[in-house]
């Protein structure tokens, strides 16, 4: 508000009604804001949309003609949508002839595809991004068989992992360091994000679920990466990188970081539960919606009215869907009274097994009580042992880079 008085101007500052402060659960030990220098972004600007998009981009490069009609244009285009729907029909029929099935109804995959393709960058917070650009330019379905003739269809998502909203990385009290020295105090810290080049594969075939935590054969885990210092748990028997992709195209990491501490306990995340690591790519470690209600999170309370189930907010790399938390104000939603298991999931009705965002009581490193706001704990409930090309063995991590060149991402 501005009011004129003679030759002077009076300014009135009106507080914003939007709470963007870091919630206490994302800094339970009240760690002070660090003064470390920022990592220089200049060496991390190599990725561009030309790497991903167009007939000269790496998605289209060597792509089988069976799938090119699904990527003939970026975004939510009617022609590519029709092609994707037709391919999904063919996949369902192929699986039926093999005595198998899709894990979820076709409508779920098509809705997730549409949601991803309608996300556009609305914040000038990506160093080499452009306002209005597609965060996920392509989503397509493949239907390839192994040497035994068994089909392993996938939903393939080409993502820059940038989301659509302000990231507020400057608000993080103690961001990850660059690791160039042995002491954090002398490291530069990550306060900027850049475009990533991901090709995420979500298996469509229902491979079942594990009956015990360690049934999934892992090439590497957070526990192993830390020297096997703890007993295996749903938190540390997990990928050292991403485990899922959110509905805004940003990948989701386990609750724990690579030191087996929670990222919120280390005051490493923004109020939306997101941050960047040494690769300068955005990823979630926590659920911002349940920590602070400011309508700037991955999903918000406005996604609940008129719905029979919490919103679909992600897909895990094991093929299982991730839904939002059950809100007490919407206790009539399907599955509300069905308890979540140790993995953070359950089954009810005809939907089959799926994960939910949820909250768990925790104690900080300094003994303070706080709440973990979980998108996904870490360990996969879905059985991954029969999913082809699941691992990037050179890294010991799930394979989701754009450099993948195999039949299951549609390459000749």
CSV table of C-alpha atoms in Angstrom, one decimal:
chain,number,residue,atom,x,y,z
A,1,UNK,CA,0.0,0.0,0.0
A,2,UNK,CA,1.3,3.4,-1.0
A,3,UNK,CA,-0.1,6.8,0.3
A,4,UNK,CA,1.1,10.2,-0.8
A,5,UNK,CA,1.6,12.9,1.8
A,6,UNK,CA,2.9,16.3,0.5
A,7,UNK,CA,6.2,15.7,-1.2
A,8,UNK,CA,6.8,12.4,0.7
A,9,UNK,CA,5.6,8.9,0.0
A,10,UNK,CA,4.6,6.5,2.8
A,11,UNK,CA,5.1,2.8,2.3
A,12,UNK,CA,3.2,0.1,4.2
A,13,UNK,CA,4.6,-3.4,4.2
A,14,UNK,CA,1.9,-6.1,4.4
A,15,UNK,CA,3.1,-9.5,5.5
A,16,UNK,CA,2.6,-12.3,3.0
A,17,UNK,CA,-0.1,-14.8,4.0
A,18,UNK,CA,2.0,-17.6,2.5
A,19,UNK,CA,4.3,-19.4,5.0
A,20,UNK,CA,7.6,-20.3,3.3
A,21,UNK,CA,9.6,-20.7,6.4
A,22,UNK,CA,11.5,-23.9,7.0
A,23,UNK,CA,9.3,-26.0,9.4
A,24,UNK,CA,10.8,-27.2,12.6
A,25,UNK,CA,10.6,-30.8,11.5
A,26,UNK,CA,13.0,-30.0,8.7
A,27,UNK,CA,15.5,-28.6,11.2
A,28,UNK,CA,14.7,-30.2,14.6
A,29,UNK,CA,18.1,-29.3,16.1
A,30,UNK,CA,17.8,-25.6,15.1
A,31,UNK,CA,21.0,-25.8,13.0
A,32,UNK,CA,22.2,-22.2,12.1
A,33,UNK,CA,22.2,-21.0,8.6
A,34,UNK,CA,25.7,-21.7,7.2
A,35,UNK,CA,27.8,-19.0,5.6
A,36,UNK,CA,29.7,-21.4,3.2
A,37,UNK,CA,30.2,-20.1,-0.4
A,38,UNK,CA,27.9,-21.4,-3.0
A,39,UNK,CA,29.0,-24.0,-5.5
A,40,UNK,CA,29.8,-22.3,-8.8
A,41,UNK,CA,27.0,-23.2,-11.2
A,42,UNK,CA,29.1,-22.5,-14.3
A,43,UNK,CA,30.5,-26.0,-14.6
A,44,UNK,CA,27.0,-27.6,-14.4
A,45,UNK,CA,25.3,-25.9,-17.3
A,46,UNK,CA,26.0,-28.5,-20.0
A,47,UNK,CA,22.6,-30.0,-20.2
A,48,UNK,CA,20.0,-28.5,-22.5
A,49,UNK,CA,16.7,-29.2,-24.0
A,50,UNK,CA,18.4,-30.1,-27.3
A,51,UNK,CA,19.9,-33.1,-25.6
A,52,UNK,CA,16.5,-34.5,-24.9
A,53,UNK,CA,14.0,-33.1,-27.4
A,54,UNK,CA,13.4,-33.2,-31.2
A,55,UNK,CA,14.4,-35.7,-33.9
A,56,UNK,CA,18.1,-35.0,-33.1
A,57,UNK,CA,17.6,-35.5,-29.3
A,58,UNK,CA,18.6,-38.6,-27.4
A,59,UNK,CA,15.1,-39.7,-26.8
A,60,UNK,CA,14.3,-40.0,-30.5
A,61,UNK,CA,17.8,-41.2,-31.3
A,62,UNK,CA,17.6,-44.9,-32.5
A,63,UNK,CA,14.0,-45.1,-31.2
A,64,UNK,CA,12.1,-47.9,-32.8
A,65,UNK,CA,9.4,-46.9,-35.2
A,66,UNK,CA,6.9,-48.7,-33.0
A,67,UNK,CA,7.1,-45.9,-30.5
A,68,UNK,CA,7.9,-42.7,-32.5
A,69,UNK,CA,4.3,-41.7,-32.8
A,70,UNK,CA,4.2,-41.3,-29.0
A,71,UNK,CA,7.0,-38.7,-29.0
A,72,UNK,CA,6.2,-36.8,-32.2
A,73,UNK,CA,5.6,-33.7,-30.2
A,74,UNK,CA,6.4,-32.6,-26.6
A,75,UNK,CA,3.8,-32.1,-23.9
A,76,UNK,CA,0.2,-33.2,-23.7
A,77,UNK,CA,-0.6,-33.5,-27.4
A,78,UNK,CA,-3.8,-35.2,-28.6
A,79,UNK,CA,-2.0,-37.3,-31.2
A,80,UNK,CA,0.6,-38.6,-28.9
A,81,UNK,CA,-2.0,-39.2,-26.2
A,82,UNK,CA,-4.0,-41.4,-28.7
A,83,UNK,CA,-0.9,-43.3,-29.7
A,84,UNK,CA,0.0,-43.9,-26.0
A,85,UNK,CA,-3.5,-45.1,-25.2
A,86,UNK,CA,-3.4,-47.5,-28.1
A,87,UNK,CA,0.0,-48.9,-27.1
A,88,UNK,CA,-1.3,-49.4,-23.6
A,89,UNK,CA,-4.3,-51.4,-25.0
A,90,UNK,CA,-1.8,-53.6,-26.9
A,91,UNK,CA,0.3,-54.1,-23.8
A,92,UNK,CA,-2.7,-55.2,-21.8
A,93,UNK,CA,-3.7,-57.7,-24.5
A,94,UNK,CA,-0.1,-59.0,-24.8
A,95,UNK,CA,0.2,-59.6,-21.1
A,96,UNK,CA,-3.2,-61.4,-21.0
A,97,UNK,CA,-2.0,-63.9,-23.6
A,98,UNK,CA,1.0,-64.6,-21.3
A,99,UNK,CA,-1.2,-65.1,-18.2
A,100,UNK,CA,0.0,-61.9,-16.8
A,101,UNK,CA,-1.5,-58.4,-16.2
A,102,UNK,CA,-0.8,-54.7,-15.7
A,103,UNK,CA,-0.3,-53.9,-12.1
A,104,UNK,CA,-2.9,-51.1,-12.2
A,105,UNK,CA,-5.8,-50.1,-14.4
A,106,UNK,CA,-4.9,-48.3,-17.6
A,107,UNK,CA,-6.6,-45.2,-16.4
A,108,UNK,CA,-4.0,-44.7,-13.7
A,109,UNK,CA,-1.1,-44.8,-16.1
A,110,UNK,CA,-2.8,-42.5,-18.5
A,111,UNK,CA,-3.6,-40.0,-15.7
A,112,UNK,CA,-0.1,-40.0,-14.5
A,113,UNK,CA,1.2,-39.5,-18.0
A,114,UNK,CA,-1.1,-36.5,-18.5
A,115,UNK,CA,-0.1,-35.0,-15.2
A,116,UNK,CA,3.6,-35.2,-16.0
A,117,UNK,CA,3.1,-33.7,-19.5
A,118,UNK,CA,1.1,-30.7,-18.3
A,119,UNK,CA,3.8,-29.5,-15.9
A,120,UNK,CA,5.6,-26.4,-17.0
A,121,UNK,CA,8.3,-24.4,-15.2
A,122,UNK,CA,6.7,-21.4,-13.5
A,123,UNK,CA,9.7,-20.2,-11.5
A,124,UNK,CA,13.0,-18.7,-12.6
A,125,UNK,CA,14.9,-21.0,-10.3
A,126,UNK,CA,16.6,-23.4,-12.7
A,127,UNK,CA,20.0,-22.1,-13.8
A,128,UNK,CA,19.7,-23.3,-17.4
A,129,UNK,CA,15.9,-23.5,-17.5
A,130,UNK,CA,13.4,-21.3,-19.3
A,131,UNK,CA,10.1,-20.1,-17.9
A,132,UNK,CA,7.3,-22.1,-19.4
A,133,UNK,CA,9.4,-25.1,-20.6
A,134,UNK,CA,8.1,-28.6,-20.2
A,135,UNK,CA,9.5,-30.3,-17.1
A,136,UNK,CA,8.7,-33.7,-18.7
A,137,UNK,CA,8.7,-33.4,-22.6
A,138,UNK,CA,7.9,-37.1,-23.3
A,139,UNK,CA,6.1,-40.1,-21.7
A,140,UNK,CA,5.7,-43.2,-23.8
A,141,UNK,CA,5.0,-46.9,-23.4
A,142,UNK,CA,7.2,-49.8,-24.7
A,143,UNK,CA,6.3,-53.4,-25.1
A,144,UNK,CA,9.4,-55.5,-25.7
A,145,UNK,CA,10.1,-59.2,-25.0
A,146,UNK,CA,13.2,-60.9,-23.5
A,147,UNK,CA,15.0,-63.8,-25.2
A,148,UNK,CA,12.5,-66.3,-23.8
A,149,UNK,CA,9.6,-64.3,-25.4
A,150,UNK,CA,8.3,-62.9,-22.1
A,151,UNK,CA,7.2,-59.3,-22.5
A,152,UNK,CA,8.3,-56.6,-20.1
A,153,UNK,CA,6.4,-53.4,-20.8
A,154,UNK,CA,7.4,-50.0,-19.4
A,155,UNK,CA,6.2,-46.5,-19.0
A,156,UNK,CA,9.2,-44.4,-20.0
A,157,UNK,CA,9.5,-40.9,-18.7
A,158,UNK,CA,11.9,-38.3,-20.1
A,159,UNK,CA,12.4,-35.8,-17.3
A,160,UNK,CA,14.5,-32.7,-16.5
A,161,UNK,CA,13.6,-33.2,-12.8
A,162,UNK,CA,12.8,-29.5,-12.3
A,163,UNK,CA,9.2,-29.4,-11.1
A,164,UNK,CA,7.0,-26.4,-11.7
A,165,UNK,CA,7.3,-24.2,-8.6
A,166,UNK,CA,9.8,-22.0,-6.7
A,167,UNK,CA,12.4,-24.2,-5.0
A,168,UNK,CA,13.6,-21.8,-2.3
A,169,UNK,CA,17.1,-23.4,-2.1
A,170,UNK,CA,18.5,-20.2,-0.6
A,171,UNK,CA,16.4,-20.9,2.5
A,172,UNK,CA,18.1,-24.2,3.3
A,173,UNK,CA,20.1,-23.9,6.5
A,174,UNK,CA,22.8,-26.5,5.8
A,175,UNK,CA,22.8,-27.7,2.2
A,176,UNK,CA,24.9,-30.6,1.0
A,177,UNK,CA,28.6,-29.7,0.4
A,178,UNK,CA,30.5,-30.3,-2.7
A,179,UNK,CA,32.7,-33.0,-1.1
A,180,UNK,CA,36.0,-31.5,-2.3
A,181,UNK,CA,37.5,-31.3,1.2
A,182,UNK,CA,37.3,-33.5,4.2
A,183,UNK,CA,35.6,-30.8,6.4
A,184,UNK,CA,32.1,-29.4,5.6
A,185,UNK,CA,33.2,-26.0,6.9
A,186,UNK,CA,35.6,-25.6,4.0
A,187,UNK,CA,33.3,-27.0,1.3
A,188,UNK,CA,31.1,-24.9,-1.1
A,189,UNK,CA,27.4,-25.8,-0.7
A,190,UNK,CA,24.7,-26.4,-3.3
A,191,UNK,CA,22.1,-23.7,-3.5
A,192,UNK,CA,21.3,-23.8,-7.3
A,193,UNK,CA,19.6,-26.4,-9.5
A,194,UNK,CA,20.2,-27.3,-13.2
A,195,UNK,CA,18.5,-29.4,-15.8
A,196,UNK,CA,18.9,-33.2,-15.5
A,197,UNK,CA,18.6,-35.7,-18.3
A,198,UNK,CA,16.6,-38.7,-17.0
A,199,UNK,CA,14.9,-41.6,-18.7
A,200,UNK,CA,12.9,-43.2,-16.0
A,201,UNK,CA,11.4,-46.7,-16.5
A,202,UNK,CA,8.3,-47.7,-14.6
A,203,UNK,CA,7.5,-51.4,-15.1
A,204,UNK,CA,3.9,-52.0,-16.1
A,205,UNK,CA,3.8,-55.8,-15.6
A,206,UNK,CA,2.8,-57.0,-12.1
A,207,UNK,CA,5.9,-58.7,-10.8
A,208,UNK,CA,4.4,-59.1,-7.3
A,209,UNK,CA,5.7,-58.0,-3.9
A,210,UNK,CA,8.5,-59.2,-1.6
A,211,UNK,CA,7.7,-61.4,1.4
A,212,UNK,CA,10.7,-60.2,3.3
A,213,UNK,CA,12.8,-57.0,3.3
A,214,UNK,CA,15.9,-58.6,1.8
A,215,UNK,CA,14.2,-60.7,-0.9
A,216,UNK,CA,15.0,-58.0,-3.5
A,217,UNK,CA,18.6,-58.5,-4.7
A,218,UNK,CA,20.3,-55.1,-4.5
A,219,UNK,CA,23.5,-54.2,-6.3
A,220,UNK,CA,24.2,-51.6,-3.6
A,221,UNK,CA,22.3,-50.1,-0.6
A,222,UNK,CA,22.6,-47.0,1.6
A,223,UNK,CA,23.7,-49.4,4.4
A,224,UNK,CA,26.5,-51.0,2.3
A,225,UNK,CA,27.6,-47.5,1.1
A,226,UNK,CA,28.0,-46.5,4.7
A,227,UNK,CA,30.1,-49.6,5.4
A,228,UNK,CA,27.2,-51.8,6.6
A,229,UNK,CA,27.2,-50.1,10.0
A,230,UNK,CA,23.6,-50.8,10.8
A,231,UNK,CA,21.1,-53.6,10.6
A,232,UNK,CA,19.1,-53.7,7.4
A,233,UNK,CA,15.8,-51.7,7.6
A,234,UNK,CA,13.2,-50.3,5.3
A,235,UNK,CA,15.2,-47.0,5.6
A,236,UNK,CA,18.7,-48.2,4.7
A,237,UNK,CA,18.1,-51.3,2.5
A,238,UNK,CA,17.5,-48.8,-0.2
A,239,UNK,CA,19.0,-47.2,-3.3
A,240,UNK,CA,21.9,-44.8,-2.9
A,241,UNK,CA,20.1,-42.5,-5.4
A,242,UNK,CA,16.5,-42.2,-6.6
A,243,UNK,CA,13.8,-44.7,-5.8
A,244,UNK,CA,10.8,-43.1,-7.5
A,245,UNK,CA,9.6,-40.2,-9.6
A,246,UNK,CA,7.0,-37.7,-8.4
A,247,UNK,CA,4.0,-36.4,-10.3
A,248,UNK,CA,5.9,-33.2,-11.1
A,249,UNK,CA,8.8,-35.1,-12.8
A,250,UNK,CA,11.3,-34.6,-9.9
A,251,UNK,CA,12.9,-37.8,-8.6
A,252,UNK,CA,12.3,-39.0,-5.1
A,253,UNK,CA,15.2,-40.2,-2.9
A,254,UNK,CA,15.0,-42.3,0.3
A,255,UNK,CA,14.4,-40.5,3.7
A,256,UNK,CA,18.1,-41.1,4.7
A,257,UNK,CA,21.1,-39.5,3.0
A,258,UNK,CA,24.4,-41.2,2.3
A,259,UNK,CA,25.5,-40.8,5.9
A,260,UNK,CA,22.4,-42.7,7.2
A,261,UNK,CA,21.0,-39.5,8.7
A,262,UNK,CA,17.7,-38.1,7.6
A,263,UNK,CA,18.0,-35.1,5.3
A,264,UNK,CA,15.5,-33.1,7.4
A,265,UNK,CA,17.5,-33.8,10.6
A,266,UNK,CA,20.5,-32.3,8.9
A,267,UNK,CA,18.5,-29.2,7.9
A,268,UNK,CA,19.3,-30.0,4.2
A,269,UNK,CA,15.9,-29.5,2.6
A,270,UNK,CA,13.5,-26.7,1.7
A,271,UNK,CA,10.0,-26.4,3.1
A,272,UNK,CA,8.8,-28.5,0.2
A,273,UNK,CA,11.1,-31.4,1.2
A,274,UNK,CA,13.5,-30.9,-1.8
A,275,UNK,CA,17.1,-30.0,-2.3
A,276,UNK,CA,20.1,-30.5,-4.6
A,277,UNK,CA,23.2,-32.7,-4.1
A,278,UNK,CA,26.6,-32.6,-5.8
A,279,UNK,CA,25.0,-33.4,-9.1
A,280,UNK,CA,23.1,-30.1,-8.9
A,281,UNK,CA,19.8,-31.9,-9.6
A,282,UNK,CA,16.6,-31.4,-7.6
A,283,UNK,CA,15.2,-34.4,-5.7
A,284,UNK,CA,12.8,-35.0,-2.8
A,285,UNK,CA,13.7,-36.4,0.6
A,286,UNK,CA,10.5,-35.5,2.4
A,287,UNK,CA,6.8,-34.6,2.1
A,288,UNK,CA,6.4,-30.8,2.3
A,289,UNK,CA,2.6,-31.0,2.3
A,290,UNK,CA,2.4,-32.6,5.8
A,291,UNK,CA,5.1,-30.4,7.2
A,292,UNK,CA,3.7,-27.0,6.3
A,293,UNK,CA,0.4,-26.1,4.6
A,294,UNK,CA,1.4,-23.3,2.2
A,295,UNK,CA,0.0,-24.8,-1.1
A,296,UNK,CA,3.5,-24.8,-2.6
A,297,UNK,CA,4.2,-28.5,-2.1
A,298,UNK,CA,4.2,-31.5,-4.4
A,299,UNK,CA,0.5,-31.9,-3.6
A,300,UNK,CA,-1.8,-29.9,-1.3
A,301,UNK,CA,-5.1,-30.1,0.6
A,302,UNK,CA,-6.9,-28.7,-2.4
A,303,UNK,CA,-6.3,-32.0,-4.2
A,304,UNK,CA,-8.7,-33.8,-1.8
A,305,UNK,CA,-12.3,-32.4,-2.0
A,306,UNK,CA,-14.6,-34.5,-4.1
A,307,UNK,CA,-12.1,-37.4,-4.4
A,308,UNK,CA,-12.6,-40.9,-3.1
A,309,UNK,CA,-8.9,-41.5,-2.5
A,310,UNK,CA,-5.8,-39.4,-1.8
A,311,UNK,CA,-4.1,-38.1,-4.9
A,312,UNK,CA,-1.6,-40.0,-7.0
A,313,UNK,CA,1.8,-38.3,-6.4
A,314,UNK,CA,4.4,-40.6,-7.8
A,315,UNK,CA,5.5,-43.9,-9.2
A,316,UNK,CA,8.3,-46.0,-7.7
A,317,UNK,CA,10.8,-47.7,-9.8
A,318,UNK,CA,9.4,-51.1,-8.6
A,319,UNK,CA,6.2,-50.2,-10.4
A,320,UNK,CA,4.2,-49.4,-7.3
A,321,UNK,CA,2.1,-46.2,-7.2
A,322,UNK,CA,2.6,-43.6,-4.5
A,323,UNK,CA,-0.4,-41.6,-3.2
A,324,UNK,CA,-0.7,-38.7,-0.8
A,325,UNK,CA,-1.3,-39.0,3.0
A,326,UNK,CA,-4.7,-39.9,4.4
A,327,UNK,CA,-6.1,-36.6,5.8
A,328,UNK,CA,-8.2,-36.8,9.0
A,329,UNK,CA,-10.7,-34.4,7.4
A,330,UNK,CA,-11.3,-36.9,4.7
A,331,UNK,CA,-11.7,-40.1,6.7
A,332,UNK,CA,-14.3,-41.5,4.3
A,333,UNK,CA,-11.7,-42.0,1.6
A,334,UNK,CA,-11.1,-45.6,0.4
A,335,UNK,CA,-8.6,-47.5,2.5
A,336,UNK,CA,-8.5,-44.9,5.3
A,337,UNK,CA,-8.9,-47.6,8.0
A,338,UNK,CA,-6.5,-50.0,6.4
A,339,UNK,CA,-3.2,-49.8,8.2
A,340,UNK,CA,0.1,-49.2,6.3
A,341,UNK,CA,2.8,-51.8,6.6
A,342,UNK,CA,6.5,-51.2,7.3
A,343,UNK,CA,7.1,-50.2,3.7
A,344,UNK,CA,4.4,-47.5,4.0
A,345,UNK,CA,1.9,-49.2,1.8
A,346,UNK,CA,-1.3,-51.3,1.8
A,347,UNK,CA,-3.9,-52.9,-0.4
A,348,UNK,CA,-7.6,-52.2,-0.5
A,349,UNK,CA,-10.5,-52.7,-2.9
A,350,UNK,CA,-9.4,-53.4,-6.4
A,351,UNK,CA,-6.4,-51.1,-6.5
A,352,UNK,CA,-3.8,-53.6,-5.3
A,353,UNK,CA,-0.7,-52.8,-3.2
A,354,UNK,CA,0.5,-49.2,-3.3
A,355,UNK,CA,2.4,-46.7,-1.1
A,356,UNK,CA,1.2,-43.6,0.8
A,357,UNK,CA,2.9,-40.6,2.1
A,358,UNK,CA,2.8,-40.9,5.9
A,359,UNK,CA,4.4,-39.6,9.1
A,360,UNK,CA,6.6,-41.3,11.7
A,361,UNK,CA,7.8,-40.1,15.1
A,362,UNK,CA,11.6,-39.7,15.3
A,363,UNK,CA,14.4,-38.5,17.5
A,364,UNK,CA,17.1,-36.1,16.2
A,365,UNK,CA,20.8,-36.5,16.6
A,366,UNK,CA,20.7,-34.1,19.6
A,367,UNK,CA,17.7,-36.0,21.2
A,368,UNK,CA,14.9,-33.7,20.0
A,369,UNK,CA,11.6,-35.3,19.1
A,370,UNK,CA,10.4,-34.5,15.6
A,371,UNK,CA,8.3,-36.0,12.8
A,372,UNK,CA,9.5,-37.6,9.6
A,373,UNK,CA,7.3,-36.5,6.7
A,374,UNK,CA,7.7,-39.4,4.3
A,375,UNK,CA,7.0,-39.7,0.6
A,376,UNK,CA,8.8,-43.1,0.5
A,377,UNK,CA,11.0,-44.6,3.2
A,378,UNK,CA,13.5,-46.2,0.9
A,379,UNK,CA,13.1,-50.0,0.5
A,380,UNK,CA,11.0,-51.3,-2.4
A,381,UNK,CA,8.0,-53.6,-1.6
A,382,UNK,CA,7.6,-54.4,-5.2
A,383,UNK,CA,9.7,-57.4,-6.4
A,384,UNK,CA,12.4,-56.1,-8.7
A,385,UNK,CA,14.5,-59.2,-9.3
A,386,UNK,CA,12.8,-60.1,-12.7
A,387,UNK,CA,12.6,-56.5,-14.0
A,388,UNK,CA,15.1,-56.3,-16.9
A,389,UNK,CA,17.7,-53.5,-17.1
A,390,UNK,CA,16.8,-52.3,-13.7
A,391,UNK,CA,20.3,-51.5,-12.5
A,392,UNK,CA,23.1,-49.3,-13.8
A,393,UNK,CA,25.7,-51.8,-12.6
A,394,UNK,CA,28.6,-49.3,-13.2
A,395,UNK,CA,27.1,-47.1,-10.5
A,396,UNK,CA,25.3,-49.7,-8.4
A,397,UNK,CA,22.2,-47.6,-8.7
A,398,UNK,CA,18.8,-47.9,-10.6
A,399,UNK,CA,19.2,-47.1,-14.3
A,400,UNK,CA,17.4,-43.9,-15.1
A,401,UNK,CA,19.9,-41.8,-17.1
A,402,UNK,CA,19.2,-40.6,-20.6
A,403,UNK,CA,22.2,-42.6,-21.8
A,404,UNK,CA,20.3,-45.9,-21.7
A,405,UNK,CA,20.4,-47.9,-24.9
A,406,UNK,CA,18.3,-51.0,-24.8
A,407,UNK,CA,15.1,-52.5,-26.1
A,408,UNK,CA,13.0,-51.7,-23.0
A,409,UNK,CA,13.4,-47.9,-23.5
A,410,UNK,CA,12.5,-48.5,-27.1
A,411,UNK,CA,15.9,-48.4,-28.7
A,412,UNK,CA,16.6,-50.5,-31.8
